[in-house]
Coordinates of C-alpha atoms in Angstrom, one line a residue:
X1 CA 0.0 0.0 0.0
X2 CA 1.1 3.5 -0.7
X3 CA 3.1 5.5 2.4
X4 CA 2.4 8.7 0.7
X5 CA 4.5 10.7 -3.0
X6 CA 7.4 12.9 -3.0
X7 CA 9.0 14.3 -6.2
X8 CA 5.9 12.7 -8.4
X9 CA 6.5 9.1 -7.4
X10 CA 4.9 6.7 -4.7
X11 CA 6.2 5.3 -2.1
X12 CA 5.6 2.7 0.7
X13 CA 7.4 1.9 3.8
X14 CA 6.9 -2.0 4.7
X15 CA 8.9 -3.1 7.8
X16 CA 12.6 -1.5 7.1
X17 CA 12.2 -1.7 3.5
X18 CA 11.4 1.4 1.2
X19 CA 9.8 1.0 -1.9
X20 CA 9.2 3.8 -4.9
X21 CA 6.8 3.1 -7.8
X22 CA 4.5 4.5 -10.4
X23 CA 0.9 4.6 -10.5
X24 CA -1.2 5.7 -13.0
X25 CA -1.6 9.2 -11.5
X26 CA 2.0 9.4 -11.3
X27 CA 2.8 8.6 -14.6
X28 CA 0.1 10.7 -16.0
X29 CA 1.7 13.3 -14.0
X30 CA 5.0 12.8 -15.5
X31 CA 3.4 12.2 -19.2
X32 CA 1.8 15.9 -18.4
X33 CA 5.1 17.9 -17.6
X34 CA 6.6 15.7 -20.8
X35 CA 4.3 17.2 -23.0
X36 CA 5.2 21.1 -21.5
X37 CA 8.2 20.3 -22.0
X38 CA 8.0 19.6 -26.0
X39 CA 9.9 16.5 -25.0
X40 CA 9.1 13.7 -27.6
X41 CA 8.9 10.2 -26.6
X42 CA 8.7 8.1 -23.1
X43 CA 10.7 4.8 -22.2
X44 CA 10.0 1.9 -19.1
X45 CA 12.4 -0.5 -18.1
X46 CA 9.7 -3.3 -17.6
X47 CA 6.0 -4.2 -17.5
X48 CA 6.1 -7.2 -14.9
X49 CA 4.7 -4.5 -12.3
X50 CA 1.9 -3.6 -14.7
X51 CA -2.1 -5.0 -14.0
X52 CA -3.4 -7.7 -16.4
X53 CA -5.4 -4.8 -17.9
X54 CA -2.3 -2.2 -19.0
X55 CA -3.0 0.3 -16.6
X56 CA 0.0 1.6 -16.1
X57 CA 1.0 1.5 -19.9
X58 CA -2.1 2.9 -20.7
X59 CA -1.3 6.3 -18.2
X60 CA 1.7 6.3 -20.8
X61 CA -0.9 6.9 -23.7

């Protein structure tokens, strides 16, 4: 479960363990300052993490 965001990505604290993510409200919010940025494309090292629907590839779209 997520701990809370800092710097645009989630985060969760489980035990002594940190872990950062995306969601699809981070990525979106990434995707957005992209686009203000005139940047033109978007990369992501892996899907494994993704939801048998796409939902985190579909943020990307």
């Amino acid at each position: 479960p997520a701990t809370g965001t800092v710097a645009g990505t989630a985060y969760a604290r489980c035990g002594t363990n940190w872990w950062s993510y995306d969601t699809p409200a981070t990525i979106t919010s990434k995707m957005n300052w992209k686009n203000q940025q005139g940047l033109g494309g978007t990369f992501f090292w892996e899907l494994s993490g993704d939801t048998t629907d796409g939902e985190l590839i579909k943020a990307i779209d």
